[in-house]
Short mmCIF file of C-alpha atoms in Angstrom, two decimals:
data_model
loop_
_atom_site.label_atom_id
_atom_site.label_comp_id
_atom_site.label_asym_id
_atom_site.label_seq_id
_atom_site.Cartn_x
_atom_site.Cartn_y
_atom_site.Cartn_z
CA UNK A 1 -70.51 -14.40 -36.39
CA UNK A 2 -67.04 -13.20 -36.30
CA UNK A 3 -65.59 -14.58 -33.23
CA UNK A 4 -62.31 -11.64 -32.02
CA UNK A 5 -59.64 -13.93 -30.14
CA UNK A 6 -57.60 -11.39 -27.82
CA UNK A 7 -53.70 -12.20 -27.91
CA UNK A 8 -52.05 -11.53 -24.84
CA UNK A 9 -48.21 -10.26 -25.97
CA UNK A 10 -45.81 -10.90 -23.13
CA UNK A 11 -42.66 -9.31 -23.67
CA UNK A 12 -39.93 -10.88 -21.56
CA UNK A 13 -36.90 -8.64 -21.30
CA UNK A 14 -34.02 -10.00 -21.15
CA UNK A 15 -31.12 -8.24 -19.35
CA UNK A 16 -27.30 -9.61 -19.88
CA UNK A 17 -25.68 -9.69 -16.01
CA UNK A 18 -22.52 -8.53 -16.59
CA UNK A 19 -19.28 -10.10 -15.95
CA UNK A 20 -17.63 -9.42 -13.14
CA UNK A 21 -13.73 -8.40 -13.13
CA UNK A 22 -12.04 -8.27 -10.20
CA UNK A 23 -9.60 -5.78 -9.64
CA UNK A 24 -6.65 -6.33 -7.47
CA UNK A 25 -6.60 -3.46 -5.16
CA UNK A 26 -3.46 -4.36 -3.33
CA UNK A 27 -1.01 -1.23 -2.95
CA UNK A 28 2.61 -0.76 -3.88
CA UNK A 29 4.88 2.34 -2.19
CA UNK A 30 8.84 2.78 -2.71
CA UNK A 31 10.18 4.96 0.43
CA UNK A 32 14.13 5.68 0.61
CA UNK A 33 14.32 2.46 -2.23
CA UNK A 34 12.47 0.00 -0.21
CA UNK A 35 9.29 -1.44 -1.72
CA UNK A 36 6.50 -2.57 0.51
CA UNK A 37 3.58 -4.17 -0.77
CA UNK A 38 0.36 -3.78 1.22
CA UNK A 39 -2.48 -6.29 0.88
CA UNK A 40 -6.03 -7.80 2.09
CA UNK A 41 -5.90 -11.82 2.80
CA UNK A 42 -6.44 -14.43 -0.02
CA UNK A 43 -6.12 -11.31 -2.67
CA UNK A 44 -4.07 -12.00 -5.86
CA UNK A 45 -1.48 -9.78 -5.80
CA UNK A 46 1.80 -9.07 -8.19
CA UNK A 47 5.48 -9.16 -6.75
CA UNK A 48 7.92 -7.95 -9.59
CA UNK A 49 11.06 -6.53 -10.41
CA UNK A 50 12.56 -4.32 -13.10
CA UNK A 51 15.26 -3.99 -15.00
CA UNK A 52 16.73 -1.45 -17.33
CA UNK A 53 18.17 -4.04 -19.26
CA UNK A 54 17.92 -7.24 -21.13
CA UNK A 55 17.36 -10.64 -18.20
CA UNK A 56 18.74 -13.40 -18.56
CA UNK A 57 17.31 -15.03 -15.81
CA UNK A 58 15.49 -14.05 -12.74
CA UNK A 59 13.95 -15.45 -8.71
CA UNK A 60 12.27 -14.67 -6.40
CA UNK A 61 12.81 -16.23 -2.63
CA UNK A 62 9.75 -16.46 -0.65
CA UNK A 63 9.71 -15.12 3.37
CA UNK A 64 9.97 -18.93 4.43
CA UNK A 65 13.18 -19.69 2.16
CA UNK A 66 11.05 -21.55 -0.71
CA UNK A 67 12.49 -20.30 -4.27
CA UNK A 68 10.68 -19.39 -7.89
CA UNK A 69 13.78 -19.25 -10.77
CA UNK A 70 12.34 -17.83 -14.50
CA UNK A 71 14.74 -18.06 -17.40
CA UNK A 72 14.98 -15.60 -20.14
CA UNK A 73 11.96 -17.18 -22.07
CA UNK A 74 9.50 -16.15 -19.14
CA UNK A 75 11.08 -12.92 -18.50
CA UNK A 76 10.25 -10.21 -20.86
CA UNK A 77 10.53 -6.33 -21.30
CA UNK A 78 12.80 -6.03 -18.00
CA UNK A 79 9.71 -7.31 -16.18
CA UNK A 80 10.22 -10.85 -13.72
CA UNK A 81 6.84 -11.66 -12.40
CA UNK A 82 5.43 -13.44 -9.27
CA UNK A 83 1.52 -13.84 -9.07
CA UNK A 84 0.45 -15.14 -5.13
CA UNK A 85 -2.94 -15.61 -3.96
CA UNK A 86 -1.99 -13.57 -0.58
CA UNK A 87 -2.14 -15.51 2.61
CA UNK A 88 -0.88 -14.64 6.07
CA UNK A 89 2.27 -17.28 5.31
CA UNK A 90 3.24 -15.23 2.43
CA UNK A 91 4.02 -11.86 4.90
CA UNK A 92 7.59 -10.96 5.52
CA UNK A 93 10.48 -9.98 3.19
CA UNK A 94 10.87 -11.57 -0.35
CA UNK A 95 14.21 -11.41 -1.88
CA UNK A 96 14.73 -10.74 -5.73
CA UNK A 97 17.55 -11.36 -7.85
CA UNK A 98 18.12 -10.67 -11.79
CA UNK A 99 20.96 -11.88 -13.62
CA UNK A 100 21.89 -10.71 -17.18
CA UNK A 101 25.02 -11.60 -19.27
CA UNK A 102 26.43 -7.95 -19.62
CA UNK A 103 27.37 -8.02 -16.05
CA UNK A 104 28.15 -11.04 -14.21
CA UNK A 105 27.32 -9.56 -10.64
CA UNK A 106 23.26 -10.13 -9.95
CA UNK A 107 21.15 -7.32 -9.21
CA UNK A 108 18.92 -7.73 -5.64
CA UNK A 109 15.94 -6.15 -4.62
CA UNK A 110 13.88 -6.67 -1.03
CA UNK A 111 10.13 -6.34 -1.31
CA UNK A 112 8.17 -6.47 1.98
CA UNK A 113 4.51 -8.06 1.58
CA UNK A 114 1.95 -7.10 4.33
CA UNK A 115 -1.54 -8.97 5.05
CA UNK A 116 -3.73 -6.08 6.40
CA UNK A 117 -6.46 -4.22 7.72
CA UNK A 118 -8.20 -1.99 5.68
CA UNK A 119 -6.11 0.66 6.66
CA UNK A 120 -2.88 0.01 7.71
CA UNK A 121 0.75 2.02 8.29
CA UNK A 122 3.12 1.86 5.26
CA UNK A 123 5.89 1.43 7.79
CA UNK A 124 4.92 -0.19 11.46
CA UNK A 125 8.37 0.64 12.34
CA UNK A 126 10.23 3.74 11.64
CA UNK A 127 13.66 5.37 13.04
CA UNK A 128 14.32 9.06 12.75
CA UNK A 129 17.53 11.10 13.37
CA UNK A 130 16.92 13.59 16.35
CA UNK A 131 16.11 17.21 15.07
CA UNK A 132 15.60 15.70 11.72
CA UNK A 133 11.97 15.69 10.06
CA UNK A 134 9.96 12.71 9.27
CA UNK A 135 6.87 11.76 7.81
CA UNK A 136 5.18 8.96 8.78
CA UNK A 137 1.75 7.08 7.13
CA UNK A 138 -1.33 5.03 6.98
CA UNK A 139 -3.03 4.18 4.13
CA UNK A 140 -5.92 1.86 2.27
CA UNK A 141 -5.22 -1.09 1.21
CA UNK A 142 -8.15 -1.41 -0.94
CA UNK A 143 -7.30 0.51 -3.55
CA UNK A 144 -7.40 4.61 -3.69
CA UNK A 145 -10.30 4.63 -1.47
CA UNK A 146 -10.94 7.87 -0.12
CA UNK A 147 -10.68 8.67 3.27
CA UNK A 148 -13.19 11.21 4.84
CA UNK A 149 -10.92 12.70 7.95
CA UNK A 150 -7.14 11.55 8.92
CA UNK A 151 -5.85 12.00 12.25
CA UNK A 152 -3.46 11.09 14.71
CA UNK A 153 -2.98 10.25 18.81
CA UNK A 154 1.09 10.68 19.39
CA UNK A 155 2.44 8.72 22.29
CA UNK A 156 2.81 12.41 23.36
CA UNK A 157 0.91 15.08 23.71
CA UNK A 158 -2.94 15.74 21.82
CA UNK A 159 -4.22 14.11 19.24
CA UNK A 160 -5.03 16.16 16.07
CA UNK A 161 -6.87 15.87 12.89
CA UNK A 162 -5.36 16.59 9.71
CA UNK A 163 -5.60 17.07 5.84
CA UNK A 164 -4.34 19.18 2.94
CA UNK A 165 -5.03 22.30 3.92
CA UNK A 166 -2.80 22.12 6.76
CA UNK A 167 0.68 23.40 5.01
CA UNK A 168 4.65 23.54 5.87
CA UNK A 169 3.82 27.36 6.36
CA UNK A 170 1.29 26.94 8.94
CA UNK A 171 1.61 23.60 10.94
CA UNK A 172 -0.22 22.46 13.97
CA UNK A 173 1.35 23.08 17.28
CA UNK A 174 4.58 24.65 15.32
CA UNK A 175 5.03 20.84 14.53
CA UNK A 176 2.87 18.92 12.20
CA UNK A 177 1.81 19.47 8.66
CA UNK A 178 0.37 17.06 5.88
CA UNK A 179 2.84 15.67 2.97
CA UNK A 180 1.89 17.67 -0.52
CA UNK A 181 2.61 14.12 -1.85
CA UNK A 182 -0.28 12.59 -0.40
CA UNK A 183 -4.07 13.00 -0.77
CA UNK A 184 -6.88 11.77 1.57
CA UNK A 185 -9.22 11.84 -1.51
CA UNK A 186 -6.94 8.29 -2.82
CA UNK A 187 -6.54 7.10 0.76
CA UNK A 188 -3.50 8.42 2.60
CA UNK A 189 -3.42 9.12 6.04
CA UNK A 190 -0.06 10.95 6.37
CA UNK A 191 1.89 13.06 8.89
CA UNK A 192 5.12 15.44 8.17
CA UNK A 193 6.95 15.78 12.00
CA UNK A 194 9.72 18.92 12.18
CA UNK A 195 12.33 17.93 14.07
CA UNK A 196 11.85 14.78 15.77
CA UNK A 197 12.75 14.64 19.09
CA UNK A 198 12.55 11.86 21.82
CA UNK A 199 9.10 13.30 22.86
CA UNK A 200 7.64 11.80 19.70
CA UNK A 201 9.23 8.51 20.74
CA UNK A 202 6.59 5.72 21.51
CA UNK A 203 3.40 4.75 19.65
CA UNK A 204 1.74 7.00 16.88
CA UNK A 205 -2.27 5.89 15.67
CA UNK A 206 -3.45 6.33 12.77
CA UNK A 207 -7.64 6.87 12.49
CA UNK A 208 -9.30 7.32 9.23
CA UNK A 209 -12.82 7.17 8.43
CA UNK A 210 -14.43 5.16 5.56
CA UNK A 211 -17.26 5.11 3.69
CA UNK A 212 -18.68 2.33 6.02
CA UNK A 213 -18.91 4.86 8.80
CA UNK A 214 -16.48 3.30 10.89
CA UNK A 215 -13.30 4.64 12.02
CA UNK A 216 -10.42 2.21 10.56
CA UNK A 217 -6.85 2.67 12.66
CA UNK A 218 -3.29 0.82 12.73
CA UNK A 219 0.10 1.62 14.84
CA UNK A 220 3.35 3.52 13.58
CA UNK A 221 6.42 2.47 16.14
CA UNK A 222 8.40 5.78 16.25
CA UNK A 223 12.15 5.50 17.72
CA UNK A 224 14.48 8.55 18.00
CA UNK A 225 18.49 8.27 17.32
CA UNK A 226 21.05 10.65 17.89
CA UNK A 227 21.76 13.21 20.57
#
């Protein structure tokens, strides 16, 4: 008698788990030549400066005084690099300096770090000439994450939503229009003022809504000078 065994294949799939990268997500702007560098705590974050030319050497001084020198060996393609795991210590205004032989005066450079929120104002504190206009911002600090309304409550007057659509040529109360440099689609909350004047003086928030559902909000200090 021919006896059939029955073999039982198991097939055990096995499926890689990919590495995770982290991304730092921290964000950089430049307004009127100051850099500002906003961050979430304990994220690594980059703190450089740039030269057109050849460094000789380079340092960075930290908001509490404490100083990082590089000499030419670690500085490279007009690049001098800081890498910080961002804390709350690390806020405030870091100095720069590059030195380089063809000219004997150092170069300087302030960059102001920022522990935030998830959304927070580029600038907390902004002055404007009176009559002037001025454009003032929030923005995410985790990356270009996009933003599904943007709107503001002036210290003055109604609150108002805004986006793209809203142009120079046709501005809300006469008044307000959104920046053509900015985009709620990668995060920015933003606000173009005509001609400032000591009404807008006071406290502006900033609301924008994430992903998360929740509306996500910081505080622009607007003062007024000139008369």
């Amino acid at each position: 008698m021919l006896s059939v065994s029955t073999f039982i294949i198991v097939l055990v799939l096995i499926i890689p788990i990919e590495k995770i990268v982290h991304v730092n997500a921290f964000r950089r702007f430049e307004i009127g030549g100051k850099e500002t560098i906003l961050a979430s705590e304990n994220e690594n974050i980059i703190i450089q400066c740039k030269s057109d030319f050849p460094m000789t050497y380079c340092g960075f001084v930290h908001p509490s005084g404490k100083r990082f020198s590089f000499a030419e060996r670690a500085v490279s393609d007009g690049k001098c690099v800081q890498k910080i795991k961002a804390t709350k210590a690390d806020s405030g205004e870091w100095g720069c300096h590059i030195g380089r032989k063809s000219v004997r005066l150092e170069s300087m450079k302030k960059i102001h770090v920022r522990i935030v929120n998830q959304v927070a104002a580029i600038e907390p504190n902004i002055t404007a000439k009176l009559g002037k206009t001025i454009t003032i911002a929030c923005a995410t600090t985790n990356g270009l994450t996009p933003l599904s309304y943007c709107r503001f409550e002036p210290p003055n007057g109604q609150s108002f939503n805004i986006d793209s659509s809203v142009t120079a040529k046709q501005p809300i109360l006469k008044k307000y229009y959104y920046p053509s440099n900015s985009s709620l689609d990668r995060g920015d909350c933003a606000v173009t003022i005509i001609k400032v004047n000591f009404e807008d003086v006071g406290d502006w928030t900033c609301g924008a809504g994430l992903d998360d559902g929740q509306e996500h909000f910081d505080v622009i200090k607007l003062e007024v000078e000139g008369g």
